């Protein structure tokens, strides 16, 4: 059996430009979804899936991420002295989460593109596979998305991409996989990705979403892309380009994820994610439903 995946990378160096001015002073990864910042949802998913070594790749202005996960025993003690036990437990639990995930931070350096943070973190991987999850994607599933990806890797021993069914009219929003073979149970053998194709040119009815199992061969392709970038200083270093180069001669798989996916990277989708999580909350959900019912009555 292929080795269990124990490492993960969360690229968190982006500017969050699609959410400006909301992200002018607050990192997009720290915007709340429900009662937690969005990056905490990702960290919890990884820890719940057995990951014990998480690298968060950051850039300037992202110190709030470190502050959020950093232990604060003085605050915990003060809250307990004040009789605010539930708040103390909540603060302590975040520090415990960071310890379980053994979170470390790395400054991003190199060409623009989402492949760069993965390559920045790769020096500590050795020959191990690694999970890559974006911090502006939130999944709600009985089995965490990360765990579904790990299971697919253990079955194949090859790179794996998270996929979801796609409305063909929305193909221009996604990377769309070229499917070679359907192996059942949501597992697909793919030969590459077409970025944001026109609906009539989409090679399948699936979209690649935020989740990868990256193997040393993909890292080698990222190194080659970066070498060429420094020679010509044009374009960007994309993880999907490395996957395509690898898939040209070797096996890559897609795993259709069971669950609900929420993107928080743009204002409309962020509001949808907020509302969905609030509605599912046992305390806030009934309040919001009453509010919506009252608004509907006012319209009538």
PDB file of C-alpha atoms in Angstrom:
ATOM      1  CA  UNK A   1       0.000   0.000   0.000  1.00  0.00           C
ATOM      2  CA  UNK A   2       1.195   3.527  -0.733  1.00  0.00           C
ATOM      3  CA  UNK A   3       2.331   5.468   2.353  1.00  0.00           C
ATOM      4  CA  UNK A   4      -0.258   7.385   4.321  1.00  0.00           C
ATOM      5  CA  UNK A   5      -0.181  11.109   3.570  1.00  0.00           C
ATOM      6  CA  UNK A   6       0.847  13.140   6.604  1.00  0.00           C
ATOM      7  CA  UNK A   7       1.861  16.508   5.102  1.00  0.00           C
ATOM      8  CA  UNK A   8      -0.199  19.335   3.633  1.00  0.00           C
ATOM      9  CA  UNK A   9       0.366  22.769   2.120  1.00  0.00           C
ATOM     10  CA  UNK A  10      -2.070  25.682   2.329  1.00  0.00           C
ATOM     11  CA  UNK A  11      -1.102  28.481  -0.114  1.00  0.00           C
ATOM     12  CA  UNK A  12      -2.176  31.701   1.630  1.00  0.00           C
ATOM     13  CA  UNK A  13      -0.073  34.400  -0.009  1.00  0.00           C
ATOM     14  CA  UNK A  14      -2.666  35.810  -2.416  1.00  0.00           C
ATOM     15  CA  UNK A  15      -3.866  39.403  -2.335  1.00  0.00           C
ATOM     16  CA  UNK A  16      -7.573  38.629  -2.247  1.00  0.00           C
ATOM     17  CA  UNK A  17      -8.116  41.259  -4.926  1.00  0.00           C
ATOM     18  CA  UNK A  18     -11.574  39.954  -5.905  1.00  0.00           C
ATOM     19  CA  UNK A  19     -12.789  40.802  -2.396  1.00  0.00           C
ATOM     20  CA  UNK A  20     -11.398  44.336  -2.162  1.00  0.00           C
ATOM     21  CA  UNK A  21     -11.883  46.588  -0.261  1.00  0.00           C
ATOM     22  CA  UNK A  22     -12.865  43.968   2.330  1.00  0.00           C
ATOM     23  CA  UNK A  23      -9.386  42.432   2.114  1.00  0.00           C
ATOM     24  CA  UNK A  24      -7.431  45.695   2.136  1.00  0.00           C
ATOM     25  CA  UNK A  25      -6.437  45.236   5.801  1.00  0.00           C
ATOM     26  CA  UNK A  26      -7.801  41.769   6.586  1.00  0.00           C
ATOM     27  CA  UNK A  27      -6.364  38.688   4.829  1.00  0.00           C
ATOM     28  CA  UNK A  28      -9.062  36.901   2.849  1.00  0.00           C
ATOM     29  CA  UNK A  29      -8.126  33.731   4.728  1.00  0.00           C
ATOM     30  CA  UNK A  30      -9.265  35.387   7.971  1.00  0.00           C
ATOM     31  CA  UNK A  31     -12.728  36.389   6.785  1.00  0.00           C
ATOM     32  CA  UNK A  32     -15.347  34.525   8.823  1.00  0.00           C
ATOM     33  CA  UNK A  33     -17.502  31.737   7.498  1.00  0.00           C
ATOM     34  CA  UNK A  34     -19.925  30.930  10.283  1.00  0.00           C
ATOM     35  CA  UNK A  35     -18.117  31.416  13.576  1.00  0.00           C
ATOM     36  CA  UNK A  36     -14.631  30.582  12.246  1.00  0.00           C
ATOM     37  CA  UNK A  37     -12.209  32.233   9.790  1.00  0.00           C
ATOM     38  CA  UNK A  38     -12.192  30.407   6.496  1.00  0.00           C
ATOM     39  CA  UNK A  39      -8.624  29.102   6.886  1.00  0.00           C
ATOM     40  CA  UNK A  40      -9.591  27.432  10.158  1.00  0.00           C
ATOM     41  CA  UNK A  41     -12.134  25.342   8.273  1.00  0.00           C
ATOM     42  CA  UNK A  42      -9.290  24.099   6.041  1.00  0.00           C
ATOM     43  CA  UNK A  43      -6.977  23.365   8.970  1.00  0.00           C
ATOM     44  CA  UNK A  44      -9.731  21.479  10.783  1.00  0.00           C
ATOM     45  CA  UNK A  45     -10.429  19.416   7.679  1.00  0.00           C
ATOM     46  CA  UNK A  46      -6.759  18.433   7.446  1.00  0.00           C
ATOM     47  CA  UNK A  47      -6.409  17.560  11.132  1.00  0.00           C
ATOM     48  CA  UNK A  48      -9.645  15.558  11.013  1.00  0.00           C
ATOM     49  CA  UNK A  49      -8.134  13.634   8.079  1.00  0.00           C
ATOM     50  CA  UNK A  50      -5.005  12.641  10.000  1.00  0.00           C
ATOM     51  CA  UNK A  51      -2.595  15.269   8.673  1.00  0.00           C
ATOM     52  CA  UNK A  52       0.135  16.011  11.229  1.00  0.00           C
ATOM     53  CA  UNK A  53       2.368  18.481   9.366  1.00  0.00           C
ATOM     54  CA  UNK A  54       0.762  21.599   7.828  1.00  0.00           C
ATOM     55  CA  UNK A  55       2.754  24.310   6.052  1.00  0.00           C
ATOM     56  CA  UNK A  56       0.948  27.609   5.467  1.00  0.00           C
ATOM     57  CA  UNK A  57       2.723  29.674   2.802  1.00  0.00           C
ATOM     58  CA  UNK A  58       2.154  33.371   3.444  1.00  0.00           C
ATOM     59  CA  UNK A  59       3.208  36.826   2.250  1.00  0.00           C
ATOM     60  CA  UNK A  60       3.472  40.235   3.882  1.00  0.00           C
ATOM     61  CA  UNK A  61       0.409  41.426   5.742  1.00  0.00           C
ATOM     62  CA  UNK A  62      -0.702  37.937   6.768  1.00  0.00           C
ATOM     63  CA  UNK A  63       0.384  38.062  10.412  1.00  0.00           C
ATOM     64  CA  UNK A  64      -3.256  37.757  11.542  1.00  0.00           C
ATOM     65  CA  UNK A  65      -3.171  34.122  10.437  1.00  0.00           C
ATOM     66  CA  UNK A  66      -0.273  33.356  12.778  1.00  0.00           C
ATOM     67  CA  UNK A  67      -1.913  35.377  15.544  1.00  0.00           C
ATOM     68  CA  UNK A  68      -5.123  33.395  15.228  1.00  0.00           C
ATOM     69  CA  UNK A  69      -3.471  30.006  15.703  1.00  0.00           C
ATOM     70  CA  UNK A  70      -0.815  31.156  18.199  1.00  0.00           C
ATOM     71  CA  UNK A  71      -1.370  30.004  21.830  1.00  0.00           C
ATOM     72  CA  UNK A  72      -2.481  32.742  24.235  1.00  0.00           C
ATOM     73  CA  UNK A  73      -2.334  31.243  27.730  1.00  0.00           C
ATOM     74  CA  UNK A  74      -2.696  34.646  29.414  1.00  0.00           C
ATOM     75  CA  UNK A  75      -6.022  35.227  27.668  1.00  0.00           C
ATOM     76  CA  UNK A  76      -7.187  31.711  28.514  1.00  0.00           C
ATOM     77  CA  UNK A  77      -6.285  32.172  32.191  1.00  0.00           C
ATOM     78  CA  UNK A  78      -8.034  35.561  32.339  1.00  0.00           C
ATOM     79  CA  UNK A  79     -11.197  34.155  30.798  1.00  0.00           C
ATOM     80  CA  UNK A  80     -11.236  31.281  33.286  1.00  0.00           C
ATOM     81  CA  UNK A  81     -10.729  33.689  36.207  1.00  0.00           C
ATOM     82  CA  UNK A  82     -13.694  35.695  34.914  1.00  0.00           C
ATOM     83  CA  UNK A  83     -15.829  32.562  34.818  1.00  0.00           C
ATOM     84  CA  UNK A  84     -16.014  32.606  30.995  1.00  0.00           C
ATOM     85  CA  UNK A  85     -15.167  28.937  30.681  1.00  0.00           C
ATOM     86  CA  UNK A  86     -16.737  28.382  27.266  1.00  0.00           C
ATOM     87  CA  UNK A  87     -14.746  31.252  25.738  1.00  0.00           C
ATOM     88  CA  UNK A  88     -11.549  30.006  27.404  1.00  0.00           C
ATOM     89  CA  UNK A  89     -12.122  26.524  26.011  1.00  0.00           C
ATOM     90  CA  UNK A  90     -12.738  27.928  22.520  1.00  0.00           C
ATOM     91  CA  UNK A  91      -9.478  29.921  22.532  1.00  0.00           C
ATOM     92  CA  UNK A  92      -7.505  26.974  23.904  1.00  0.00           C
ATOM     93  CA  UNK A  93      -9.032  24.623  21.360  1.00  0.00           C
ATOM     94  CA  UNK A  94      -7.633  26.675  18.462  1.00  0.00           C
ATOM     95  CA  UNK A  95      -4.125  26.432  19.929  1.00  0.00           C
ATOM     96  CA  UNK A  96      -4.608  22.684  20.382  1.00  0.00           C
ATOM     97  CA  UNK A  97      -5.696  22.435  16.742  1.00  0.00           C
ATOM     98  CA  UNK A  98      -2.491  24.182  15.608  1.00  0.00           C
ATOM     99  CA  UNK A  99      -0.425  21.819  17.760  1.00  0.00           C
ATOM    100  CA  UNK A 100      -2.173  18.743  16.357  1.00  0.00           C
ATOM    101  CA  UNK A 101      -1.528  19.971  12.819  1.00  0.00           C
ATOM    102  CA  UNK A 102       2.026  21.086  13.709  1.00  0.00           C
ATOM    103  CA  UNK A 103       1.471  24.289  11.733  1.00  0.00           C
ATOM    104  CA  UNK A 104       4.556  26.023  10.379  1.00  0.00           C
ATOM    105  CA  UNK A 105       4.727  29.161   8.223  1.00  0.00           C
ATOM    106  CA  UNK A 106       6.815  29.928   5.170  1.00  0.00           C
ATOM    107  CA  UNK A 107       7.168  33.176   3.224  1.00  0.00           C
ATOM    108  CA  UNK A 108       6.424  32.848  -0.476  1.00  0.00           C
ATOM    109  CA  UNK A 109       9.298  33.618  -2.824  1.00  0.00           C
ATOM    110  CA  UNK A 110       9.532  33.313  -6.592  1.00  0.00           C
ATOM    111  CA  UNK A 111       7.409  33.775  -9.736  1.00  0.00           C
ATOM    112  CA  UNK A 112       3.741  34.656  -9.513  1.00  0.00           C
ATOM    113  CA  UNK A 113       1.385  31.684  -9.727  1.00  0.00           C
ATOM    114  CA  UNK A 114      -0.202  29.069  -7.516  1.00  0.00           C
ATOM    115  CA  UNK A 115       2.554  26.539  -8.161  1.00  0.00           C
ATOM    116  CA  UNK A 116       5.172  28.680  -6.422  1.00  0.00           C
ATOM    117  CA  UNK A 117       3.977  28.185  -2.810  1.00  0.00           C
ATOM    118  CA  UNK A 118       3.882  24.427  -3.351  1.00  0.00           C
ATOM    119  CA  UNK A 119       7.448  24.478  -4.652  1.00  0.00           C
ATOM    120  CA  UNK A 120       8.518  26.750  -1.774  1.00  0.00           C
ATOM    121  CA  UNK A 121       7.325  24.135   0.707  1.00  0.00           C
ATOM    122  CA  UNK A 122       8.615  21.150  -1.256  1.00  0.00           C
ATOM    123  CA  UNK A 123      12.110  21.082   0.236  1.00  0.00           C
ATOM    124  CA  UNK A 124      10.713  19.350   3.331  1.00  0.00           C
ATOM    125  CA  UNK A 125       8.664  16.737   1.435  1.00  0.00           C
ATOM    126  CA  UNK A 126      11.394  14.313   0.424  1.00  0.00           C
ATOM    127  CA  UNK A 127       9.732  11.502  -1.519  1.00  0.00           C
ATOM    128  CA  UNK A 128       6.421  11.874   0.286  1.00  0.00           C
ATOM    129  CA  UNK A 129       3.101  12.744  -1.330  1.00  0.00           C
ATOM    130  CA  UNK A 130       1.466  15.893   0.017  1.00  0.00           C
ATOM    131  CA  UNK A 131      -2.019  17.391   0.083  1.00  0.00           C
ATOM    132  CA  UNK A 132      -2.553  20.891  -1.299  1.00  0.00           C
ATOM    133  CA  UNK A 133      -5.758  22.663  -0.249  1.00  0.00           C
ATOM    134  CA  UNK A 134      -6.700  26.276  -0.929  1.00  0.00           C
ATOM    135  CA  UNK A 135      -7.934  28.296   2.070  1.00  0.00           C
ATOM    136  CA  UNK A 136     -10.840  29.931   0.256  1.00  0.00           C
ATOM    137  CA  UNK A 137     -12.643  26.632  -0.370  1.00  0.00           C
ATOM    138  CA  UNK A 138     -14.904  25.171   2.300  1.00  0.00           C
ATOM    139  CA  UNK A 139     -16.392  21.680   2.094  1.00  0.00           C
ATOM    140  CA  UNK A 140     -19.210  20.228   4.129  1.00  0.00           C
ATOM    141  CA  UNK A 141     -19.169  16.434   3.923  1.00  0.00           C
ATOM    142  CA  UNK A 142     -19.652  13.376   6.101  1.00  0.00           C
ATOM    143  CA  UNK A 143     -16.161  12.261   5.032  1.00  0.00           C
ATOM    144  CA  UNK A 144     -13.782  15.251   4.738  1.00  0.00           C
ATOM    145  CA  UNK A 145     -12.626  16.098   1.241  1.00  0.00           C
ATOM    146  CA  UNK A 146      -8.999  15.616   2.324  1.00  0.00           C
ATOM    147  CA  UNK A 147      -9.785  12.117   3.540  1.00  0.00           C
ATOM    148  CA  UNK A 148     -11.504  11.279   0.254  1.00  0.00           C
ATOM    149  CA  UNK A 149      -8.390  12.422  -1.626  1.00  0.00           C
ATOM    150  CA  UNK A 150      -6.085  10.427   0.654  1.00  0.00           C
ATOM    151  CA  UNK A 151      -8.178   7.307   0.085  1.00  0.00           C
ATOM    152  CA  UNK A 152      -7.983   7.790  -3.696  1.00  0.00           C
ATOM    153  CA  UNK A 153      -4.205   8.161  -3.499  1.00  0.00           C
ATOM    154  CA  UNK A 154      -3.864   5.024  -1.389  1.00  0.00           C
ATOM    155  CA  UNK A 155      -5.831   3.134  -4.050  1.00  0.00           C
ATOM    156  CA  UNK A 156      -3.830   4.450  -7.012  1.00  0.00           C
ATOM    157  CA  UNK A 157      -0.422   5.599  -5.775  1.00  0.00           C
ATOM    158  CA  UNK A 158      -0.695   8.487  -8.247  1.00  0.00           C
ATOM    159  CA  UNK A 159      -1.473  12.222  -8.179  1.00  0.00           C
ATOM    160  CA  UNK A 160      -5.152  12.940  -7.495  1.00  0.00           C
ATOM    161  CA  UNK A 161      -7.303  16.005  -8.206  1.00  0.00           C
ATOM    162  CA  UNK A 162     -10.553  16.884  -6.435  1.00  0.00           C
ATOM    163  CA  UNK A 163     -13.433  17.072  -8.907  1.00  0.00           C
ATOM    164  CA  UNK A 164     -17.113  17.906  -8.776  1.00  0.00           C
ATOM    165  CA  UNK A 165     -19.957  17.608 -11.294  1.00  0.00           C
ATOM    166  CA  UNK A 166     -20.299  20.788 -13.312  1.00  0.00           C
ATOM    167  CA  UNK A 167     -23.082  22.552 -15.118  1.00  0.00           C
ATOM    168  CA  UNK A 168     -21.623  22.665 -18.676  1.00  0.00           C
ATOM    169  CA  UNK A 169     -22.666  26.293 -19.049  1.00  0.00           C
ATOM    170  CA  UNK A 170     -20.212  27.211 -16.250  1.00  0.00           C
ATOM    171  CA  UNK A 171     -17.148  25.575 -17.823  1.00  0.00           C
ATOM    172  CA  UNK A 172     -15.402  28.938 -18.295  1.00  0.00           C
ATOM    173  CA  UNK A 173     -15.026  29.231 -14.502  1.00  0.00           C
ATOM    174  CA  UNK A 174     -12.994  26.042 -14.063  1.00  0.00           C
ATOM    175  CA  UNK A 175     -10.262  23.732 -15.159  1.00  0.00           C
ATOM    176  CA  UNK A 176     -12.077  20.846 -16.852  1.00  0.00           C
ATOM    177  CA  UNK A 177     -10.476  17.380 -16.853  1.00  0.00           C
ATOM    178  CA  UNK A 178     -10.000  15.221 -19.912  1.00  0.00           C
ATOM    179  CA  UNK A 179     -11.398  11.884 -18.757  1.00  0.00           C
ATOM    180  CA  UNK A 180      -9.784   8.740 -20.131  1.00  0.00           C
ATOM    181  CA  UNK A 181     -11.590   6.156 -18.012  1.00  0.00           C
ATOM    182  CA  UNK A 182     -14.327   6.026 -15.376  1.00  0.00           C
ATOM    183  CA  UNK A 183     -13.270   3.508 -12.725  1.00  0.00           C
ATOM    184  CA  UNK A 184     -16.417   3.791 -10.632  1.00  0.00           C
ATOM    185  CA  UNK A 185     -17.109   5.224  -7.175  1.00  0.00           C
ATOM    186  CA  UNK A 186     -16.243   8.710  -8.456  1.00  0.00           C
ATOM    187  CA  UNK A 187     -12.696   7.792  -9.477  1.00  0.00           C
ATOM    188  CA  UNK A 188     -11.594   8.880 -12.962  1.00  0.00           C
ATOM    189  CA  UNK A 189      -8.370   8.386 -14.899  1.00  0.00           C
ATOM    190  CA  UNK A 190      -7.571  11.738 -16.511  1.00  0.00           C
ATOM    191  CA  UNK A 191      -5.005  12.844 -19.084  1.00  0.00           C
ATOM    192  CA  UNK A 192      -4.955  16.572 -18.358  1.00  0.00           C
ATOM    193  CA  UNK A 193      -6.979  19.718 -17.749  1.00  0.00           C
ATOM    194  CA  UNK A 194      -8.365  22.347 -20.106  1.00  0.00           C
ATOM    195  CA  UNK A 195      -8.474  25.733 -18.409  1.00  0.00           C
ATOM    196  CA  UNK A 196     -11.782  27.599 -18.649  1.00  0.00           C
ATOM    197  CA  UNK A 197     -13.004  26.173 -21.963  1.00  0.00           C
ATOM    198  CA  UNK A 198     -16.069  27.381 -23.813  1.00  0.00           C
ATOM    199  CA  UNK A 199     -19.089  25.184 -23.011  1.00  0.00           C
ATOM    200  CA  UNK A 200     -19.059  23.567 -26.457  1.00  0.00           C
ATOM    201  CA  UNK A 201     -15.353  22.737 -26.050  1.00  0.00           C
ATOM    202  CA  UNK A 202     -15.431  21.353 -22.494  1.00  0.00           C
ATOM    203  CA  UNK A 203     -13.921  17.836 -22.551  1.00  0.00           C
ATOM    204  CA  UNK A 204     -16.103  16.537 -19.677  1.00  0.00           C
ATOM    205  CA  UNK A 205     -18.853  17.537 -17.269  1.00  0.00           C
ATOM    206  CA  UNK A 206     -16.528  17.783 -14.260  1.00  0.00           C
ATOM    207  CA  UNK A 207     -14.629  20.704 -12.755  1.00  0.00           C
ATOM    208  CA  UNK A 208     -11.327  20.637 -10.903  1.00  0.00           C
ATOM    209  CA  UNK A 209     -11.776  22.328  -7.541  1.00  0.00           C
ATOM    210  CA  UNK A 210      -9.492  23.161  -4.622  1.00  0.00           C
ATOM    211  CA  UNK A 211      -7.709  19.963  -3.715  1.00  0.00           C
ATOM    212  CA  UNK A 212      -4.694  17.984  -4.919  1.00  0.00           C
ATOM    213  CA  UNK A 213      -2.517  15.083  -3.903  1.00  0.00           C
ATOM    214  CA  UNK A 214       0.887  16.116  -5.230  1.00  0.00           C
ATOM    215  CA  UNK A 215       3.672  13.580  -5.735  1.00  0.00           C
ATOM    216  CA  UNK A 216       7.436  14.100  -6.276  1.00  0.00           C
ATOM    217  CA  UNK A 217       6.950  13.896 -10.054  1.00  0.00           C
ATOM    218  CA  UNK A 218       4.634  16.910  -9.970  1.00  0.00           C
ATOM    219  CA  UNK A 219       7.213  18.792  -7.887  1.00  0.00           C
ATOM    220  CA  UNK A 220       9.832  18.007 -10.550  1.00  0.00           C
ATOM    221  CA  UNK A 221       7.537  19.518 -13.187  1.00  0.00           C
ATOM    222  CA  UNK A 222       7.117  22.649 -11.035  1.00  0.00           C
ATOM    223  CA  UNK A 223      10.892  22.963 -10.766  1.00  0.00           C
ATOM    224  CA  UNK A 224      11.185  22.742 -14.550  1.00  0.00           C
ATOM    225  CA  UNK A 225       8.483  25.406 -15.022  1.00  0.00           C
ATOM    226  CA  UNK A 226      10.269  27.689 -12.566  1.00  0.00           C
ATOM    227  CA  UNK A 227      13.614  27.159 -14.289  1.00  0.00           C
ATOM    228  CA  UNK A 228      12.062  28.194 -17.603  1.00  0.00           C
ATOM    229  CA  UNK A 229      10.409  31.200 -15.969  1.00  0.00           C
ATOM    230  CA  UNK A 230      13.740  32.512 -14.717  1.00  0.00           C
ATOM    231  CA  UNK A 231      15.162  32.115 -18.239  1.00  0.00           C
ATOM    232  CA  UNK A 232      12.342  34.049 -19.951  1.00  0.00           C
ATOM    233  CA  UNK A 233      10.572  35.973 -17.127  1.00  0.00           C
ATOM    234  CA  UNK A 234       7.155  35.559 -18.745  1.00  0.00           C
ATOM    235  CA  UNK A 235       3.888  34.016 -17.628  1.00  0.00           C
ATOM    236  CA  UNK A 236       3.152  32.378 -14.277  1.00  0.00           C
ATOM    237  CA  UNK A 237       3.919  29.071 -12.579  1.00  0.00           C
ATOM    238  CA  UNK A 238       0.682  27.114 -12.289  1.00  0.00           C
ATOM    239  CA  UNK A 239       0.111  23.832 -10.516  1.00  0.00           C
ATOM    240  CA  UNK A 240      -2.314  22.752 -13.254  1.00  0.00           C
ATOM    241  CA  UNK A 241       0.430  23.190 -15.893  1.00  0.00           C
ATOM    242  CA  UNK A 242       2.657  20.861 -13.876  1.00  0.00           C
ATOM    243  CA  UNK A 243      -0.185  18.338 -13.644  1.00  0.00           C
ATOM    244  CA  UNK A 244      -0.704  18.515 -17.421  1.00  0.00           C
ATOM    245  CA  UNK A 245       2.997  17.993 -18.117  1.00  0.00           C
ATOM    246  CA  UNK A 246       3.070  15.024 -15.758  1.00  0.00           C
ATOM    247  CA  UNK A 247      -0.160  13.533 -17.141  1.00  0.00           C
ATOM    248  CA  UNK A 248       1.239  13.552 -20.683  1.00  0.00           C
ATOM    249  CA  UNK A 249       3.282  10.431 -19.878  1.00  0.00           C
ATOM    250  CA  UNK A 250       2.103   9.180 -16.462  1.00  0.00           C
ATOM    251  CA  UNK A 251      -1.126   8.330 -14.659  1.00  0.00           C
ATOM    252  CA  UNK A 252      -3.190  11.023 -12.919  1.00  0.00           C
ATOM    253  CA  UNK A 253      -6.576  10.480 -11.303  1.00  0.00           C
ATOM    254  CA  UNK A 254      -9.545  12.613 -10.368  1.00  0.00           C
ATOM    255  CA  UNK A 255     -11.800  11.931  -7.411  1.00  0.00           C
ATOM    256  CA  UNK A 256     -15.350  13.257  -7.487  1.00  0.00           C
ATOM    257  CA  UNK A 257     -15.867  14.629  -3.985  1.00  0.00           C
ATOM    258  CA  UNK A 258     -19.020  13.733  -2.088  1.00  0.00           C
ATOM    259  CA  UNK A 259     -20.247  16.793  -0.223  1.00  0.00           C
ATOM    260  CA  UNK A 260     -21.109  20.469  -0.639  1.00  0.00           C
ATOM    261  CA  UNK A 261     -18.484  22.915  -1.885  1.00  0.00           C
ATOM    262  CA  UNK A 262     -18.468  26.614  -1.035  1.00  0.00           C
ATOM    263  CA  UNK A 263     -16.060  29.037  -2.719  1.00  0.00           C
ATOM    264  CA  UNK A 264     -15.333  32.204  -0.733  1.00  0.00           C
ATOM    265  CA  UNK A 265     -13.017  33.875  -3.237  1.00  0.00           C
ATOM    266  CA  UNK A 266     -15.494  36.405  -4.641  1.00  0.00           C
ATOM    267  CA  UNK A 267     -18.252  38.489  -3.003  1.00  0.00           C
ATOM    268  CA  UNK A 268     -21.285  36.567  -4.276  1.00  0.00           C
ATOM    269  CA  UNK A 269     -19.929  33.114  -3.421  1.00  0.00           C
ATOM    270  CA  UNK A 270     -18.647  34.374  -0.079  1.00  0.00           C
ATOM    271  CA  UNK A 271     -22.147  35.569   0.841  1.00  0.00           C
ATOM    272  CA  UNK A 272     -23.595  32.199  -0.185  1.00  0.00           C
ATOM    273  CA  UNK A 273     -21.061  30.393   2.017  1.00  0.00           C
ATOM    274  CA  UNK A 274     -21.864  32.696   4.925  1.00  0.00           C
ATOM    275  CA  UNK A 275     -25.586  32.136   4.577  1.00  0.00           C
ATOM    276  CA  UNK A 276     -25.269  28.366   4.171  1.00  0.00           C
ATOM    277  CA  UNK A 277     -23.181  27.994   7.308  1.00  0.00           C
ATOM    278  CA  UNK A 278     -25.387  30.327   9.308  1.00  0.00           C
ATOM    279  CA  UNK A 279     -28.515  28.427   8.282  1.00  0.00           C
ATOM    280  CA  UNK A 280     -26.931  25.128   9.372  1.00  0.00           C
ATOM    281  CA  UNK A 281     -26.031  26.518  12.821  1.00  0.00           C
ATOM    282  CA  UNK A 282     -28.366  25.231  15.569  1.00  0.00           C
ATOM    283  CA  UNK A 283     -28.632  28.668  17.205  1.00  0.00           C
ATOM    284  CA  UNK A 284     -28.398  31.087  14.282  1.00  0.00           C
ATOM    285  CA  UNK A 285     -30.271  29.027  11.684  1.00  0.00           C
ATOM    286  CA  UNK A 286     -33.762  29.430  13.206  1.00  0.00           C
ATOM    287  CA  UNK A 287     -33.196  33.177  13.660  1.00  0.00           C
ATOM    288  CA  UNK A 288     -32.270  33.615  10.004  1.00  0.00           C
ATOM    289  CA  UNK A 289     -35.200  31.529   8.799  1.00  0.00           C
ATOM    290  CA  UNK A 290     -37.544  33.682  10.863  1.00  0.00           C
ATOM    291  CA  UNK A 291     -35.901  36.793   9.381  1.00  0.00           C
ATOM    292  CA  UNK A 292     -36.334  35.535   5.809  1.00  0.00           C
ATOM    293  CA  UNK A 293     -39.952  34.543   6.518  1.00  0.00           C
ATOM    294  CA  UNK A 294     -40.606  38.036   7.867  1.00  0.00           C
ATOM    295  CA  UNK A 295     -39.084  39.647   4.776  1.00  0.00           C
ATOM    296  CA  UNK A 296     -41.261  37.481   2.558  1.00  0.00           C
ATOM    297  CA  UNK A 297     -44.327  38.571   4.506  1.00  0.00           C
ATOM    298  CA  UNK A 298     -43.349  42.228   4.093  1.00  0.00           C
ATOM    299  CA  UNK A 299     -43.138  41.750   0.322  1.00  0.00           C
ATOM    300  CA  UNK A 300     -46.609  40.259   0.272  1.00  0.00           C
TER     301      UNK A 300
END
